[in-house]
mmCIF file of C-alpha atoms and ligand atoms in Angstrom:
data_model
loop_
_atom_site.group_PDB
_atom_site.id
_atom_site.type_symbol
_atom_site.label_atom_id
_atom_site.label_comp_id
_atom_site.label_asym_id
_atom_site.label_seq_id
_atom_site.Cartn_x
_atom_site.Cartn_y
_atom_site.Cartn_z
ATOM 1 C CA UNK D 1 4.680 -19.892 -11.923
ATOM 2 C CA UNK D 2 7.438 -17.175 -12.829
ATOM 3 C CA UNK D 3 8.834 -13.603 -12.534
ATOM 4 C CA UNK D 4 6.884 -11.195 -14.388
ATOM 5 C CA UNK D 5 8.722 -7.908 -15.504
ATOM 6 C CA UNK D 6 7.330 -4.653 -17.183
ATOM 7 C CA UNK D 7 10.321 -3.202 -18.947
ATOM 8 C CA UNK D 8 9.416 0.904 -19.594
ATOM 9 C CA UNK D 9 5.828 0.080 -20.044
ATOM 10 C CA UNK D 10 3.795 3.075 -20.777
ATOM 11 C CA UNK D 11 0.204 2.944 -21.916
ATOM 12 C CA UNK D 12 -1.650 5.904 -23.922
ATOM 13 C CA UNK D 13 -4.958 6.770 -24.582
ATOM 14 C CA UNK D 14 -4.402 8.730 -27.593
ATOM 15 C CA UNK D 15 -8.094 9.413 -28.367
ATOM 16 C CA UNK D 16 -8.181 11.081 -24.646
ATOM 17 C CA UNK D 17 -4.998 12.327 -24.566
ATOM 18 C CA UNK D 18 -3.733 10.421 -21.314
ATOM 19 C CA UNK D 19 -0.935 9.092 -20.198
ATOM 20 C CA UNK D 20 -2.187 6.318 -18.201
ATOM 21 C CA UNK D 21 0.883 4.230 -17.130
ATOM 22 C CA UNK D 22 4.142 6.277 -17.727
ATOM 23 C CA UNK D 23 7.559 4.469 -18.278
ATOM 24 C CA UNK D 24 6.901 1.757 -15.856
ATOM 25 C CA UNK D 25 9.835 -0.599 -14.661
ATOM 26 C CA UNK D 26 9.212 -3.081 -12.272
ATOM 27 C CA UNK D 27 10.187 -6.750 -11.632
ATOM 28 C CA UNK D 28 7.938 -9.331 -9.826
ATOM 29 C CA UNK D 29 10.283 -12.321 -8.507
ATOM 30 C CA UNK D 30 9.116 -16.288 -9.219
ATOM 31 C CA UNK D 31 6.324 -16.429 -6.204
ATOM 32 C CA UNK D 32 6.377 -13.142 -4.999
ATOM 33 C CA UNK D 33 3.267 -11.037 -3.757
ATOM 34 C CA UNK D 34 3.568 -7.591 -5.122
ATOM 35 C CA UNK D 35 0.589 -4.760 -4.221
ATOM 36 C CA UNK D 36 0.694 -2.008 -6.632
ATOM 37 C CA UNK D 37 -0.974 0.893 -4.785
ATOM 38 C CA UNK D 38 -1.835 4.190 -5.753
ATOM 39 C CA UNK D 39 -4.911 6.756 -5.422
ATOM 40 C CA UNK D 40 -7.824 6.591 -7.796
ATOM 41 C CA UNK D 41 -6.585 7.089 -11.313
ATOM 42 C CA UNK D 42 -3.044 6.933 -10.861
ATOM 43 C CA UNK D 43 -3.011 3.922 -13.434
ATOM 44 C CA UNK D 44 -2.487 0.396 -11.358
ATOM 45 C CA UNK D 45 -5.548 -0.993 -13.198
ATOM 46 C CA UNK D 46 -3.976 -0.232 -16.650
ATOM 47 C CA UNK D 47 -0.743 -1.304 -15.717
ATOM 48 C CA UNK D 48 -2.018 -4.892 -14.747
ATOM 49 C CA UNK D 49 -4.741 -4.813 -17.522
ATOM 50 C CA UNK D 50 -1.421 -4.564 -19.845
ATOM 51 C CA UNK D 51 -0.001 -7.299 -17.784
ATOM 52 C CA UNK D 52 -2.925 -9.837 -18.114
ATOM 53 C CA UNK D 53 -3.512 -8.607 -22.027
ATOM 54 C CA UNK D 54 -6.429 -6.783 -22.067
ATOM 55 C CA UNK D 55 -4.686 -3.228 -23.134
ATOM 56 C CA UNK D 56 -1.677 -3.014 -25.211
ATOM 57 C CA UNK D 57 1.175 -1.147 -24.227
ATOM 58 C CA UNK D 58 1.934 1.824 -26.010
ATOM 59 C CA UNK D 59 5.912 1.386 -25.378
ATOM 60 C CA UNK D 60 7.804 -1.442 -23.109
ATOM 61 C CA UNK D 61 8.158 -4.779 -23.018
ATOM 62 C CA UNK D 62 6.059 -7.322 -20.502
ATOM 63 C CA UNK D 63 7.254 -10.304 -20.157
ATOM 64 C CA UNK D 64 5.828 -13.462 -17.664
ATOM 65 C CA UNK D 65 8.856 -15.673 -17.144
ATOM 66 C CA UNK D 66 11.200 -16.035 -20.365
ATOM 67 C CA UNK D 67 8.446 -15.151 -23.051
ATOM 68 C CA UNK D 68 7.840 -11.632 -24.217
ATOM 69 C CA UNK D 69 4.067 -11.566 -24.533
ATOM 70 C CA UNK D 70 3.342 -8.283 -25.802
ATOM 71 C CA UNK D 71 1.586 -9.659 -28.915
ATOM 72 C CA UNK D 72 -0.157 -12.618 -26.916
ATOM 73 C CA UNK D 73 -3.840 -12.628 -26.120
ATOM 74 C CA UNK D 74 -4.806 -12.970 -22.569
ATOM 75 C CA UNK D 75 -5.340 -16.376 -22.793
ATOM 76 C CA UNK D 76 -2.209 -17.203 -24.040
ATOM 77 C CA UNK D 77 -0.491 -15.638 -21.270
ATOM 78 C CA UNK D 78 -1.762 -18.304 -18.533
ATOM 79 C CA UNK D 79 -2.525 -15.530 -15.949
ATOM 80 C CA UNK D 80 -5.293 -15.484 -13.846
ATOM 81 C CA UNK D 81 -7.163 -12.492 -13.281
ATOM 82 C CA UNK D 82 -9.619 -11.888 -10.034
ATOM 83 C CA UNK D 83 -11.954 -8.993 -9.360
ATOM 84 C CA UNK D 84 -13.763 -6.752 -7.327
ATOM 85 C CA UNK D 85 -16.812 -7.949 -9.757
ATOM 86 C CA UNK D 86 -16.958 -11.753 -9.311
ATOM 87 C CA UNK D 87 -19.846 -12.652 -11.602
ATOM 88 C CA UNK D 88 -20.603 -16.024 -10.717
ATOM 89 C CA UNK D 89 -23.103 -17.929 -13.027
ATOM 90 C CA UNK D 90 -26.238 -17.688 -10.578
ATOM 91 C CA UNK D 91 -27.739 -21.185 -12.020
ATOM 92 C CA UNK D 92 -24.370 -23.038 -11.601
ATOM 93 C CA UNK D 93 -23.284 -24.305 -8.263
ATOM 94 C CA UNK D 94 -20.317 -23.930 -6.746
ATOM 95 C CA UNK D 95 -18.282 -26.482 -8.015
ATOM 96 C CA UNK D 96 -19.850 -26.114 -11.468
ATOM 97 C CA UNK D 97 -18.927 -22.082 -11.224
ATOM 98 C CA UNK D 98 -15.540 -22.558 -10.499
ATOM 99 C CA UNK D 99 -14.859 -25.644 -12.492
ATOM 100 C CA UNK D 100 -16.584 -24.055 -15.490
ATOM 101 C CA UNK D 101 -13.173 -22.374 -17.055
ATOM 102 C CA UNK D 102 -11.329 -25.454 -17.038
ATOM 103 C CA UNK D 103 -14.361 -27.568 -18.722
ATOM 104 C CA UNK D 104 -14.551 -24.433 -21.261
ATOM 105 C CA UNK D 105 -10.902 -24.202 -22.002
ATOM 106 C CA UNK D 106 -9.085 -27.425 -21.165
ATOM 107 C CA UNK D 107 -9.552 -31.004 -22.657
ATOM 108 C CA UNK D 108 -9.246 -32.136 -19.029
ATOM 109 C CA UNK D 109 -11.275 -35.411 -17.811
ATOM 110 C CA UNK D 110 -14.460 -34.830 -15.482
ATOM 111 C CA UNK D 111 -12.951 -36.518 -12.673
ATOM 112 C CA UNK D 112 -9.542 -34.615 -13.278
ATOM 113 C CA UNK D 113 -11.540 -31.350 -13.169
ATOM 114 C CA UNK D 114 -13.275 -32.340 -9.998
ATOM 115 C CA UNK D 115 -10.089 -32.929 -7.972
ATOM 116 C CA UNK D 116 -8.999 -30.089 -8.418
ATOM 117 C CA UNK D 117 -12.242 -28.515 -7.810
ATOM 118 C CA UNK D 118 -12.226 -30.183 -4.480
ATOM 119 C CA UNK D 119 -8.532 -29.410 -3.874
ATOM 120 C CA UNK D 120 -8.762 -25.691 -4.236
ATOM 121 C CA UNK D 121 -12.454 -25.716 -2.121
ATOM 122 C CA UNK D 122 -10.322 -27.616 0.370
ATOM 123 C CA UNK D 123 -8.137 -24.829 0.120
ATOM 124 C CA UNK D 124 -10.375 -21.940 0.347
ATOM 125 C CA UNK D 125 -12.047 -23.815 3.425
ATOM 126 C CA UNK D 126 -15.919 -23.564 1.291
ATOM 127 C CA UNK D 127 -16.059 -27.552 0.916
ATOM 128 C CA UNK D 128 -19.377 -27.802 2.649
ATOM 129 C CA UNK D 129 -20.738 -25.082 0.179
ATOM 130 C CA UNK D 130 -20.065 -26.789 -3.323
ATOM 131 C CA UNK D 131 -23.615 -27.763 -3.818
ATOM 132 C CA UNK D 132 -25.082 -24.766 -3.256
ATOM 133 C CA UNK D 133 -26.045 -21.761 -5.315
ATOM 134 C CA UNK D 134 -24.213 -18.092 -5.676
ATOM 135 C CA UNK D 135 -27.360 -16.742 -4.133
ATOM 136 C CA UNK D 136 -26.854 -18.601 -0.758
ATOM 137 C CA UNK D 137 -23.827 -17.384 -0.031
ATOM 138 C CA UNK D 138 -22.248 -14.265 1.407
ATOM 139 C CA UNK D 139 -20.407 -11.798 -0.148
ATOM 140 C CA UNK D 140 -17.102 -13.388 1.151
ATOM 141 C CA UNK D 141 -17.829 -16.645 0.560
ATOM 142 C CA UNK D 142 -18.868 -15.763 -3.357
ATOM 143 C CA UNK D 143 -15.449 -13.981 -3.721
ATOM 144 C CA UNK D 144 -13.646 -17.277 -2.373
ATOM 145 C CA UNK D 145 -15.440 -18.943 -5.067
ATOM 146 C CA UNK D 146 -14.192 -16.497 -7.769
ATOM 147 C CA UNK D 147 -10.891 -17.083 -6.105
ATOM 148 C CA UNK D 148 -11.132 -20.464 -7.021
ATOM 149 C CA UNK D 149 -11.963 -20.164 -10.503
ATOM 150 C CA UNK D 150 -8.925 -18.603 -10.315
ATOM 151 C CA UNK D 151 -7.052 -21.394 -8.591
ATOM 152 C CA UNK D 152 -8.293 -24.621 -10.060
ATOM 153 C CA UNK D 153 -6.450 -22.999 -13.558
ATOM 154 C CA UNK D 154 -3.136 -23.224 -12.061
ATOM 155 C CA UNK D 155 -2.153 -20.404 -13.829
ATOM 156 C CA UNK D 156 1.947 -18.951 -13.700
ATOM 157 C CA UNK D 157 0.280 -15.565 -12.021
ATOM 158 C CA UNK D 158 -2.762 -14.317 -10.311
ATOM 159 C CA UNK D 159 -3.698 -10.905 -11.333
ATOM 160 C CA UNK D 160 -5.833 -9.035 -8.684
ATOM 161 C CA UNK D 161 -7.900 -6.084 -9.146
ATOM 162 C CA UNK D 162 -9.394 -4.524 -6.183
ATOM 163 C CA UNK D 163 -10.691 -7.802 -5.417
ATOM 164 C CA UNK D 164 -11.905 -7.062 -1.824
ATOM 165 C CA UNK D 165 -13.654 -3.613 -2.583
ATOM 166 C CA UNK D 166 -17.159 -5.129 -2.561
ATOM 167 C CA UNK D 167 -16.918 -5.985 1.130
ATOM 168 C CA UNK D 168 -17.625 -4.796 4.395
ATOM 169 C CA UNK D 169 -14.591 -3.410 6.507
ATOM 170 C CA UNK D 170 -14.281 -7.102 8.722
ATOM 171 C CA UNK D 171 -14.949 -9.476 5.813
ATOM 172 C CA UNK D 172 -12.242 -7.143 4.056
ATOM 173 C CA UNK D 173 -9.570 -7.931 6.978
ATOM 174 C CA UNK D 174 -10.319 -11.593 7.094
ATOM 175 C CA UNK D 175 -10.068 -12.231 3.446
ATOM 176 C CA UNK D 176 -6.725 -10.209 2.943
ATOM 177 C CA UNK D 177 -5.315 -12.747 5.867
ATOM 178 C CA UNK D 178 -6.656 -15.340 3.473
ATOM 179 C CA UNK D 179 -5.736 -14.545 0.504
ATOM 180 C CA UNK D 180 -2.238 -13.772 1.488
ATOM 181 C CA UNK D 181 -2.451 -16.768 3.222
ATOM 182 C CA UNK D 182 -3.226 -19.022 0.060
ATOM 183 C CA UNK D 183 -0.857 -16.845 -2.031
ATOM 184 C CA UNK D 184 2.117 -18.143 0.501
ATOM 185 C CA UNK D 185 0.530 -21.887 0.011
ATOM 186 C CA UNK D 186 0.348 -21.811 -3.737
ATOM 187 C CA UNK D 187 3.678 -19.512 -4.050
ATOM 188 C CA UNK D 188 2.311 -17.988 -7.322
ATOM 189 C CA UNK D 189 3.779 -14.778 -8.647
ATOM 190 C CA UNK D 190 0.935 -12.359 -7.789
ATOM 191 C CA UNK D 191 0.092 -8.887 -8.489
ATOM 192 C CA UNK D 192 -2.635 -6.968 -6.458
ATOM 193 C CA UNK D 193 -3.857 -3.671 -7.272
ATOM 194 C CA UNK D 194 -5.566 -1.666 -4.407
ATOM 195 C CA UNK D 195 -5.964 1.992 -3.545
ATOM 196 C CA UNK D 196 -6.013 1.164 0.207
ATOM 197 C CA UNK D 197 -2.517 1.729 1.730
ATOM 198 C CA UNK D 198 -3.198 -0.499 4.717
ATOM 199 C CA UNK D 199 -4.528 -3.481 2.134
ATOM 200 C CA UNK D 200 -0.484 -3.123 0.572
ATOM 201 C CA UNK D 201 0.884 -2.276 4.130
ATOM 202 C CA UNK D 202 -0.583 -5.522 5.414
ATOM 203 C CA UNK D 203 -0.519 -8.061 2.223
ATOM 204 C CA UNK D 204 2.275 -7.735 0.277
ATOM 205 C CA UNK D 205 5.732 -8.532 0.353
ATOM 206 C CA UNK D 206 6.703 -5.562 -1.886
ATOM 207 C CA UNK D 207 4.501 -2.720 -2.559
ATOM 208 C CA UNK D 208 4.793 -0.379 -5.097
ATOM 209 C CA UNK D 209 3.556 2.522 -5.073
ATOM 210 C CA UNK D 210 2.301 4.754 -8.558
ATOM 211 C CA UNK D 211 1.241 8.080 -8.657
ATOM 212 C CA UNK D 212 0.024 10.002 -12.052
ATOM 213 C CA UNK D 213 0.886 7.133 -14.277
ATOM 214 C CA UNK D 214 4.803 6.825 -12.435
ATOM 215 C CA UNK D 215 6.058 4.145 -10.333
ATOM 216 C CA UNK D 216 7.266 5.999 -7.405
ATOM 217 C CA UNK D 217 8.878 3.436 -4.861
ATOM 218 C CA UNK D 218 8.953 -0.035 -4.655
ATOM 219 C CA UNK D 219 10.226 -1.801 -1.368
ATOM 220 C CA UNK D 220 9.297 -4.104 1.594
ATOM 221 C CA UNK D 221 6.030 -2.241 3.768
ATOM 222 C CA UNK D 222 8.010 -1.093 6.359
ATOM 223 C CA UNK D 223 10.767 -0.097 4.221
ATOM 224 C CA UNK D 224 8.099 2.400 2.180
ATOM 225 C CA UNK D 225 6.704 3.436 5.549
ATOM 226 C CA UNK D 226 9.848 4.414 7.314
ATOM 227 C CA UNK D 227 12.052 5.448 4.361
ATOM 228 C CA UNK D 228 9.682 6.643 1.797
ATOM 229 C CA UNK D 229 11.379 8.360 -1.526
ATOM 230 C CA UNK D 230 9.766 11.298 -1.463
ATOM 231 C CA UNK D 231 6.631 13.154 0.242
ATOM 232 C CA UNK D 232 4.011 11.680 -2.095
ATOM 233 C CA UNK D 233 4.614 8.001 -0.701
ATOM 234 C CA UNK D 234 5.430 9.667 2.789
ATOM 235 C CA UNK D 235 2.068 11.003 2.507
ATOM 236 C CA UNK D 236 0.221 8.354 0.745
ATOM 237 C CA UNK D 237 1.112 5.514 2.899
ATOM 238 C CA UNK D 238 0.287 5.595 6.528
ATOM 239 C CA UNK D 239 -2.679 6.460 8.193
ATOM 240 C CA UNK D 240 -3.515 9.221 9.607
ATOM 241 C CA UNK D 241 -1.061 10.384 7.170
ATOM 242 C CA UNK D 242 2.337 12.137 8.370
ATOM 243 C CA UNK D 243 2.158 15.725 9.280
ATOM 244 C CA UNK D 244 3.919 17.943 6.919
ATOM 245 C CA UNK D 245 4.947 21.516 7.145
ATOM 246 C CA UNK D 246 6.751 24.050 4.361
ATOM 247 C CA UNK D 247 9.455 25.513 6.024
ATOM 248 C CA UNK D 248 12.436 27.598 5.572
ATOM 249 C CA UNK D 249 15.967 27.324 6.388
ATOM 250 C CA UNK D 250 16.787 30.247 8.344
ATOM 251 C CA UNK D 251 19.756 31.842 10.467
ATOM 252 C CA UNK D 252 19.164 32.667 14.062
ATOM 253 C CA UNK D 253 22.346 34.112 16.027
ATOM 254 C CA UNK D 254 24.819 31.910 13.825
ATOM 255 C CA UNK D 255 22.447 28.939 14.178
ATOM 256 C CA UNK D 256 20.492 26.819 11.475
ATOM 257 C CA UNK D 257 17.257 26.574 11.808
ATOM 258 C CA UNK D 258 13.491 25.915 9.878
ATOM 259 C CA UNK D 259 10.656 28.444 10.467
ATOM 260 C CA UNK D 260 7.407 27.754 8.883
ATOM 261 C CA UNK D 261 7.190 29.667 6.021
ATOM 262 C CA UNK D 262 3.393 30.674 6.020
ATOM 263 C CA UNK D 263 2.896 31.574 9.311
ATOM 264 C CA UNK D 264 6.239 31.562 11.078
ATOM 265 C CA UNK D 265 4.581 29.944 14.213
ATOM 266 C CA UNK D 266 7.543 26.974 14.307
ATOM 267 C CA UNK D 267 10.979 27.245 14.573
ATOM 268 C CA UNK D 268 12.805 24.288 14.845
ATOM 269 C CA UNK D 269 16.845 24.735 15.330
ATOM 270 C CA UNK D 270 19.109 22.151 13.181
ATOM 271 C CA UNK D 271 22.386 20.987 14.300
ATOM 272 C CA UNK D 272 25.498 21.676 12.590
ATOM 273 C CA UNK D 273 25.691 18.134 11.553
ATOM 274 C CA UNK D 274 22.138 17.671 10.167
ATOM 275 C CA UNK D 275 22.969 20.920 7.903
ATOM 276 C CA UNK D 276 26.024 19.990 6.746
ATOM 277 C CA UNK D 277 24.765 16.388 6.369
ATOM 278 C CA UNK D 278 22.215 17.513 4.566
ATOM 279 C CA UNK D 279 23.744 20.741 3.003
ATOM 280 C CA UNK D 280 20.945 22.778 4.330
ATOM 281 C CA UNK D 281 21.807 27.287 3.489
ATOM 282 C CA UNK D 282 19.460 29.648 4.369
ATOM 283 C CA UNK D 283 16.805 30.468 1.870
ATOM 284 C CA UNK D 284 16.558 26.555 0.892
ATOM 285 C CA UNK D 285 12.685 25.750 1.005
ATOM 286 C CA UNK D 286 12.036 22.277 2.878
ATOM 287 C CA UNK D 287 9.316 20.435 4.031
ATOM 288 C CA UNK D 288 9.376 18.924 7.409
ATOM 289 C CA UNK D 289 7.677 15.797 8.438
ATOM 290 C CA UNK D 290 6.796 14.059 11.339
ATOM 291 C CA UNK D 291 4.625 10.803 12.009
ATOM 292 C CA UNK D 292 1.775 10.971 14.153
ATOM 293 C CA UNK D 293 3.250 8.167 16.566
ATOM 294 C CA UNK D 294 6.306 10.188 16.726
ATOM 295 C CA UNK D 295 4.914 13.622 17.510
ATOM 296 C CA UNK D 296 5.104 13.726 21.436
ATOM 297 C CA UNK D 297 3.017 15.522 23.555
ATOM 298 C CA UNK D 298 2.808 17.187 27.494
ATOM 299 C CA UNK D 299 0.841 19.043 29.139
ATOM 300 C CA UNK D 300 3.835 20.982 30.055
ATOM 301 C CA UNK D 301 6.753 22.199 28.119
ATOM 302 C CA UNK D 302 9.194 21.085 30.541
ATOM 303 C CA UNK D 303 8.578 17.379 29.629
ATOM 304 C CA UNK D 304 10.982 17.692 26.755
ATOM 305 C CA UNK D 305 14.445 18.367 26.798
ATOM 306 C CA UNK D 306 14.447 19.273 23.282
ATOM 307 C CA UNK D 307 12.144 22.310 21.591
ATOM 308 C CA UNK D 308 8.946 22.338 22.126
ATOM 309 C CA UNK D 309 5.753 24.205 20.292
ATOM 310 C CA UNK D 310 2.420 25.494 21.987
ATOM 311 C CA UNK D 311 -0.827 23.975 20.910
ATOM 312 C CA UNK D 312 -4.124 24.113 21.297
ATOM 313 C CA UNK D 313 -6.397 21.213 21.699
ATOM 314 C CA UNK D 314 -8.713 21.015 18.369
ATOM 315 C CA UNK D 315 -10.152 17.468 18.906
ATOM 316 C CA UNK D 316 -9.421 14.172 20.742
ATOM 317 C CA UNK D 317 -10.476 11.460 18.767
ATOM 318 C CA UNK D 318 -9.906 7.830 20.951
ATOM 319 C CA UNK D 319 -9.203 4.509 19.495
ATOM 320 C CA UNK D 320 -9.484 2.124 21.903
ATOM 321 C CA UNK D 321 -5.409 1.696 22.200
ATOM 322 C CA UNK D 322 -4.238 4.980 21.372
ATOM 323 C CA UNK D 323 -5.687 8.442 21.431
ATOM 324 C CA UNK D 324 -5.370 10.429 18.357
ATOM 325 C CA UNK D 325 -4.966 14.226 19.222
ATOM 326 C CA UNK D 326 -5.418 17.128 16.743
ATOM 327 C CA UNK D 327 -3.392 20.287 17.720
ATOM 328 C CA UNK D 328 -3.188 23.777 15.890
ATOM 329 C CA UNK D 329 -0.134 25.315 15.768
ATOM 330 C CA UNK D 330 -0.556 28.724 13.776
ATOM 331 C CA UNK D 331 -2.101 27.747 10.937
ATOM 332 C CA UNK D 332 -1.097 24.051 10.641
ATOM 333 C CA UNK D 333 -2.937 21.112 12.744
ATOM 334 C CA UNK D 334 -0.605 18.540 13.847
ATOM 335 C CA UNK D 335 -2.025 14.899 14.131
ATOM 336 C CA UNK D 336 -0.041 13.540 17.593
ATOM 337 C CA UNK D 337 -1.161 9.095 18.562
ATOM 338 C CA UNK D 338 -0.731 9.189 22.131
ATOM 339 C CA UNK D 339 -1.362 6.425 24.988
ATOM 340 C CA UNK D 340 -5.138 6.226 25.558
ATOM 341 C CA UNK D 341 -4.655 7.619 29.224
ATOM 342 C CA UNK D 342 -3.488 10.665 27.799
ATOM 343 C CA UNK D 343 -6.796 12.622 27.368
ATOM 344 C CA UNK D 344 -6.667 16.452 27.638
ATOM 345 C CA UNK D 345 -9.658 18.649 27.129
ATOM 346 C CA UNK D 346 -10.768 20.144 24.216
ATOM 347 C CA UNK D 347 -9.261 23.943 23.852
ATOM 348 C CA UNK D 348 -6.511 23.607 26.428
ATOM 349 C CA UNK D 349 -2.815 24.147 25.682
ATOM 350 C CA UNK D 350 -0.927 21.631 25.001
ATOM 351 C CA UNK D 351 3.092 21.337 23.973
ATOM 352 C CA UNK D 352 4.059 19.005 21.180
ATOM 353 C CA UNK D 353 8.056 17.883 20.382
ATOM 354 C CA UNK D 354 9.546 15.546 18.186
ATOM 355 C CA UNK D 355 13.074 14.364 18.774
ATOM 356 C CA UNK D 356 15.611 15.088 15.376
ATOM 357 C CA UNK D 357 15.332 11.681 14.850
ATOM 358 C CA UNK D 358 12.079 11.109 14.190
ATOM 359 C CA UNK D 359 11.792 14.368 11.723
ATOM 360 C CA UNK D 360 11.592 13.720 8.210
ATOM 361 C CA UNK D 361 12.894 16.360 5.529
ATOM 362 C CA UNK D 362 12.249 16.772 1.516
ATOM 363 C CA UNK D 363 13.226 18.822 -0.692
ATOM 364 C CA UNK D 364 12.036 21.363 -3.041
ATOM 365 C CA UNK D 365 11.118 18.879 -5.672
ATOM 366 C CA UNK D 366 9.613 16.954 -3.075
ATOM 367 C CA UNK D 367 12.667 14.184 -2.993
ATOM 368 C CA UNK D 368 13.261 12.901 0.494
ATOM 369 C CA UNK D 369 16.875 14.458 2.190
ATOM 370 C CA UNK D 370 16.393 12.933 5.477
ATOM 371 C CA UNK D 371 13.896 9.900 6.974
ATOM 372 C CA UNK D 372 13.519 9.188 10.150
ATOM 373 C CA UNK D 373 16.100 7.217 12.317
ATOM 374 C CA UNK D 374 14.877 3.883 13.993
ATOM 375 C CA UNK D 375 18.074 3.023 15.588
ATOM 376 C CA UNK D 376 17.005 1.682 18.671
ATOM 377 C CA UNK D 377 19.824 -0.556 20.293
ATOM 378 C CA UNK D 378 16.777 -1.928 22.714
ATOM 379 C CA UNK D 379 14.859 -3.713 19.642
ATOM 380 C CA UNK D 380 17.254 -4.180 17.386
ATOM 381 C CA UNK D 381 19.229 -6.244 19.835
ATOM 382 C CA UNK D 382 15.127 -8.035 20.806
ATOM 383 C CA UNK D 383 14.835 -8.127 17.059
ATOM 384 C CA UNK D 384 18.295 -10.461 16.788
ATOM 385 C CA UNK D 385 18.153 -12.175 19.618
ATOM 386 C CA UNK D 386 14.710 -13.692 18.199
ATOM 387 C CA UNK D 387 16.655 -14.958 15.181
ATOM 388 C CA UNK D 388 14.634 -12.800 12.909
ATOM 389 C CA UNK D 389 17.017 -10.384 11.611
HETATM 390 P P1 ADP T 1 -6.506 3.474 -11.109
HETATM 391 O O1 ADP T 1 -6.308 1.618 -10.970
HETATM 392 O O2 ADP T 1 -4.978 3.867 -10.480
HETATM 393 O O3 ADP T 1 -7.330 4.188 -10.727
HETATM 394 P P2 ADP T 1 -6.645 3.594 -14.006
HETATM 395 O O4 ADP T 1 -5.642 2.692 -14.703
HETATM 396 O O5 ADP T 1 -8.068 3.252 -14.349
HETATM 397 O O6 ADP T 1 -6.249 4.284 -12.763
HETATM 398 O O7 ADP T 1 -6.409 4.689 -14.755
HETATM 399 C C1 ADP T 1 -5.232 5.673 -15.225
HETATM 400 C C2 ADP T 1 -6.042 7.157 -16.015
HETATM 401 O O8 ADP T 1 -6.326 6.470 -17.047
HETATM 402 C C3 ADP T 1 -7.359 7.432 -15.362
HETATM 403 O O9 ADP T 1 -7.153 9.018 -15.625
HETATM 404 C C4 ADP T 1 -8.445 7.197 -16.158
HETATM 405 O O10 ADP T 1 -9.384 8.377 -16.458
HETATM 406 C C5 ADP T 1 -7.547 6.543 -17.039
HETATM 407 N N1 ADP T 1 -8.246 5.471 -18.112
HETATM 408 C C6 ADP T 1 -8.315 4.473 -17.778
HETATM 409 N N2 ADP T 1 -9.239 3.590 -18.699
HETATM 410 C C7 ADP T 1 -9.036 4.470 -19.665
HETATM 411 C C8 ADP T 1 -9.622 4.380 -21.379
HETATM 412 N N3 ADP T 1 -10.029 2.921 -21.655
HETATM 413 N N4 ADP T 1 -9.783 5.477 -21.995
HETATM 414 C C9 ADP T 1 -9.075 6.483 -21.691
HETATM 415 N N5 ADP T 1 -8.595 6.841 -20.892
HETATM 416 C C10 ADP T 1 -8.752 5.893 -19.894
#
């Protein structure tokens, strides 16, 4: 086990004139599970492959433990990769598939290898499959065997490259939990690449969000969700996505307000404290953000003591536990997550509101000015009483 550090790592594909990884610095603690997440093409795999030694950094350093590994071959880095394409040997049974790397690359005795294979199989709950051939296994079982191959090597780090993308949704969820459990049990430093923000949120001790080769934010899942560093992270993390609206600061009767820039359909009065705290002056362009669960909806404007806006219900999407409402307000569609008992008809009017505490604001460059304020005395005291804070 070891800490992994990337220090100003850049990877340029000069022939293609592409900067796949752009000055990324990142430290993964000993035993930590870090998920690297971002849209397709943002440089996640290249970053991981640079740690594995399958790519060479154009600039910067990669270290594993106390060793700078830039010049080391992949096999000398003592890391194990797990891919989505698990490529098991079809003619070998599970036992031999798992032990193959050890037979090939170490001088361990047959007995020692057998012990490690048995131990890994126990951990993966596939002991009864050890004598089966891969073709007799389901996709999920094959992925466990692939994990087994990585585990028996007892590497300093696991590097996962979208290992679950071949599996169906249900199995994927199950394997997420399994991988997280096994990683925690083995306490091996891990980097896990995925484009799936939900996977990142549920699996990572911390998540690192990338876009366009650049690291956007590194933090615990809830931190990244509740206090995103910029507009990109705010929009990428969370499903359905955060509602966002371009707006301009304007003045009305001596008070500041936000007006939707495109259609003027939304105005949102700002308190003097807010304009002071975020240094907002008339003419400033800011993006308003509100999570679907923070958008309150009612059939009448009287339900709100703060500002409300009339909308038309476009779509009602029942999820069982909640309903998602898609509401049109001027040119924009707002998404609201409401209790299942609230089920307006499409075409009906509905009023939406979002309290100032729920509001996110991003400046013209997309940097965060304000995030939602979750200070809730009730939940805070409950968490503390349970001893988890
Ligand atoms: P991700 O894993 O986030 O989908 P990648 O790291 O695979 O992204 O790719 C990042 C960028 O680098 C993409 O624009 C991709 O097309 C480019 N790229 C990846 N590998 C190569 C390569 N071998 N040669 C040229 N360009 C590459």
